[in-house]
Short mmCIF file of C-alpha atoms in Angstrom, two decimals:
data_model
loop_
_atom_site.label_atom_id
_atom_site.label_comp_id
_atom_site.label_asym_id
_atom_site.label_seq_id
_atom_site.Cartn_x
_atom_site.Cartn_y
_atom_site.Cartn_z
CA UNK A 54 -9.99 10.89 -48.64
CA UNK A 55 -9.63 8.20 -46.57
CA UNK A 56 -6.03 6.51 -46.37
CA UNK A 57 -5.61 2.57 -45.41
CA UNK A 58 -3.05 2.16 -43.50
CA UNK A 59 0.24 0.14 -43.84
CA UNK A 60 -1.17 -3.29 -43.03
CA UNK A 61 1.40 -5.71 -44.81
CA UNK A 62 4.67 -3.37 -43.81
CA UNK A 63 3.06 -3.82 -40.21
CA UNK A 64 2.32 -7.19 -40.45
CA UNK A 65 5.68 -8.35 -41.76
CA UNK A 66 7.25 -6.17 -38.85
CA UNK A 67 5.41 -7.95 -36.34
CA UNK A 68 6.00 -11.49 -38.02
CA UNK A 69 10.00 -10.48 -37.61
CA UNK A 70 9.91 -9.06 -34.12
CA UNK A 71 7.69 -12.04 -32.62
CA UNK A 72 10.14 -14.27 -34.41
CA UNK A 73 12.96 -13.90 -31.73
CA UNK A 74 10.34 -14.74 -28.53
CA UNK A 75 10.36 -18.89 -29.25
CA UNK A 76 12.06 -20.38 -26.17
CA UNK A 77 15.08 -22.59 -26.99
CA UNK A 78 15.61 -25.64 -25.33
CA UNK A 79 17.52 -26.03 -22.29
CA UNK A 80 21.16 -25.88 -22.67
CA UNK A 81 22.57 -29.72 -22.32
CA UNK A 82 24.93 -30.27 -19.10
CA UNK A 83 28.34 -30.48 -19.87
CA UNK A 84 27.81 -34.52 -18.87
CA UNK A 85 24.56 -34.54 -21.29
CA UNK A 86 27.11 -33.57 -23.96
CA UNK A 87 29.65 -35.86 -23.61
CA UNK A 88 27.34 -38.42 -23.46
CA UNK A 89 26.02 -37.19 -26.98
CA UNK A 90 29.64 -36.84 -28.49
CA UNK A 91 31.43 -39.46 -26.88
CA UNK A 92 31.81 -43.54 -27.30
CA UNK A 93 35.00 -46.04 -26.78
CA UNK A 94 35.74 -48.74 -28.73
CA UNK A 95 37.86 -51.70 -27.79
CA UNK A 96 40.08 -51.22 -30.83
CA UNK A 97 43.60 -49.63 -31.05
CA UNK A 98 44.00 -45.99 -31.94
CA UNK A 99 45.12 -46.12 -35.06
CA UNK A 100 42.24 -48.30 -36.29
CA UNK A 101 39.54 -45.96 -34.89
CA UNK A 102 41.67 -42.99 -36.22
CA UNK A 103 41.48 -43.93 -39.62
CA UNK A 104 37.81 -45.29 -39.42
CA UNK A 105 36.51 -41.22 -38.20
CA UNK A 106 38.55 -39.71 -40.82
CA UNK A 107 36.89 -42.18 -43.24
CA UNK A 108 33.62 -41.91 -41.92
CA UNK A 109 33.97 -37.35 -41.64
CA UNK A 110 35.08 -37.35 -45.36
CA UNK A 111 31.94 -40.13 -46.34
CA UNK A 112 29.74 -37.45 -44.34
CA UNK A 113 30.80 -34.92 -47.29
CA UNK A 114 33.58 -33.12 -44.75
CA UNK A 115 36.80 -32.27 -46.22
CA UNK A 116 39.79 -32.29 -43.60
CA UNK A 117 41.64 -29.62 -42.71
CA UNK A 118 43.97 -30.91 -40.22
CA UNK A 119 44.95 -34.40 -38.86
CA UNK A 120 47.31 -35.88 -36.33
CA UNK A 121 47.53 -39.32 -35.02
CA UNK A 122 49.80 -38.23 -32.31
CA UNK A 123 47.42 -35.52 -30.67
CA UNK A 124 44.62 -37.98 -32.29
CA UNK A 125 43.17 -34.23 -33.47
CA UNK A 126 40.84 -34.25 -36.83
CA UNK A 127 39.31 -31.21 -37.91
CA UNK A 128 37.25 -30.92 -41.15
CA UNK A 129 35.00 -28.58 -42.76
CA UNK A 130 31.78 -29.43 -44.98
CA UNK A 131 31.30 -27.42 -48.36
CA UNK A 132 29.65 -24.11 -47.52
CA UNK A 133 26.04 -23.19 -48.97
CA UNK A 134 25.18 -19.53 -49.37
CA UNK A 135 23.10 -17.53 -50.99
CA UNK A 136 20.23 -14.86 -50.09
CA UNK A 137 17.24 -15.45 -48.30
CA UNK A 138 14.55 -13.18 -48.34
CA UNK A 139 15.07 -11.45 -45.28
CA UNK A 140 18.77 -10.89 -46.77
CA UNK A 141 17.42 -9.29 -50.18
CA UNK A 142 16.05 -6.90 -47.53
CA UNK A 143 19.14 -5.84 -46.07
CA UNK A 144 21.33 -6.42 -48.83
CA UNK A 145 23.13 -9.38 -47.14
CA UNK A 146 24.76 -12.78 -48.30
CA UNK A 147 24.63 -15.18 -45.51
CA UNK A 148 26.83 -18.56 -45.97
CA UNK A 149 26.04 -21.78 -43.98
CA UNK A 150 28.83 -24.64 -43.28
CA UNK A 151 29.66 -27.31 -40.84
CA UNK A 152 32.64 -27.91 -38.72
CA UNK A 153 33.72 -31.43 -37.24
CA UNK A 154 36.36 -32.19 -34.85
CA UNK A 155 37.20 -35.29 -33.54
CA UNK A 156 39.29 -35.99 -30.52
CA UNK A 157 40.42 -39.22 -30.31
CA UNK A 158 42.53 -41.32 -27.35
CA UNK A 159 43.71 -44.12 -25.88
CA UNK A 160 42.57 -44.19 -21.89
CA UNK A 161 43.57 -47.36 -20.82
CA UNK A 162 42.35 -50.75 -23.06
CA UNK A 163 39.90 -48.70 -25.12
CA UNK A 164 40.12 -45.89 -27.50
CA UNK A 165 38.05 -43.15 -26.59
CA UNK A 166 36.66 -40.63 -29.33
CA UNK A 167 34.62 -37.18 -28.88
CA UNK A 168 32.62 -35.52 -31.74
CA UNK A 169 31.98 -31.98 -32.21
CA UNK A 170 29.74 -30.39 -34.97
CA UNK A 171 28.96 -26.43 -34.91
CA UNK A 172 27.04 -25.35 -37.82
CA UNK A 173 29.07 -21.89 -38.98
CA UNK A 174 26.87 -19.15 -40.40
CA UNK A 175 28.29 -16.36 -41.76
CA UNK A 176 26.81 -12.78 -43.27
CA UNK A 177 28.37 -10.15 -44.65
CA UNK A 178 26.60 -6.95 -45.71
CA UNK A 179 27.01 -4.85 -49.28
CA UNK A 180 28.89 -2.14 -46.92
CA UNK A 181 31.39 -4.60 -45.85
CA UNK A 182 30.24 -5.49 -42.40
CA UNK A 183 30.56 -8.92 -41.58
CA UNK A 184 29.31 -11.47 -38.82
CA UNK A 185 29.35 -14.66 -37.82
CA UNK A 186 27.91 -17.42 -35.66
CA UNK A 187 28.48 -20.33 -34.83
CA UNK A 188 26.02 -22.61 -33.39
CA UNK A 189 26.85 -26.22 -31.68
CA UNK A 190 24.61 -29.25 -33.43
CA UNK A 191 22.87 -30.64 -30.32
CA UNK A 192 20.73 -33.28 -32.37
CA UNK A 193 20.84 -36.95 -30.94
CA UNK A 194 20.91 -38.13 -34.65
CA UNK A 195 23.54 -36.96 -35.78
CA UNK A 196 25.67 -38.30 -33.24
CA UNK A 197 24.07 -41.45 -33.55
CA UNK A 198 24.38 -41.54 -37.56
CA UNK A 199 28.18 -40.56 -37.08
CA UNK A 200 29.04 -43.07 -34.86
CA UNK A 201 27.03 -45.85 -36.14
CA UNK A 202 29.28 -45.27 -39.58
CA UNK A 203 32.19 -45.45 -37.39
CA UNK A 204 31.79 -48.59 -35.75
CA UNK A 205 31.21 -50.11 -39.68
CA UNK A 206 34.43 -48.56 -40.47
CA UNK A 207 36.20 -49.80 -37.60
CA UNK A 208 34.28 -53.42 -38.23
CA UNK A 209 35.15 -53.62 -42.18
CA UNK A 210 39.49 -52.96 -40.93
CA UNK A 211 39.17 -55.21 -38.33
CA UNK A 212 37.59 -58.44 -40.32
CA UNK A 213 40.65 -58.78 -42.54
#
């Protein structure tokens, strides 16, 4: 008797392990990525404080910790989870979320504020081992979407 051999098990193996060989793009420089996170605005602190805490929590962020002093903001967005298929495979839960900062100071007549977002993915297994990683968001448009809702925010305080 002749016996076919495992063609979809193989296949699907080699789909998984040709997966990881796509080149990433080049890391940005660490001047590259300020430009991408930074901008200054020619209003006072406070102002531009209030307008990125505004702006994280319109973005669907919830804060976790603020301080106009250290001009700190750090916010989370709601997490997604659930099981892919790959994870019904290997009996694991993975959960997705963003993280924001925002650094935000006065250098001389302009306030100065730096963006960070690093999508968070977590899995855990049904035997209780867990990892995580965390993965900086490098896209230009988000950024640019951020900021551009900042400078409204800073625009609709300041026209009063």
């Amino acid at each position: 008797m002749n016996r076919m051999p495992c063609l979809p098990a193989f296949a699907f193996a080699a789909a998984v392990v040709s997966g990881g060989c796509v080149s990433m793009p080049p890391e940005p420089t660490p001047l590259e990525l300020q430009t991408l996170q930074s901008r200054e605005y020619a209003e006072d602190k406070q102002i531009v404080f209030s307008s990125v805490m505004s702006v994280l929590q319109d973005l669907g962020y919830t804060p976790t910790s603020a301080d106009l002093e250290t001009g700190l903001i750090s916010a989370e967005s709601a997490a997604q989870g659930g099981f892919n298929l790959l994870d019904l495979l290997v009996d694991n839960a993975t959960v997705v979320q963003t993280r924001a900062t925002a650094y935000i100071e006065r250098i001389g007549a302009s306030t100065h504020v730096r963006l960070s977002f690093v999508e968070v993915r977590s899995t855990s297994s049904v035997g209780g081992q867990a990892d995580r990683r965390d993965v900086q968001v490098l896209d230009q448009e988000v950024y640019q979407n951020a900021f551009e809702r900042i400078e409204q925010a800073i625009f609709v305080r300041t026209a009063n």
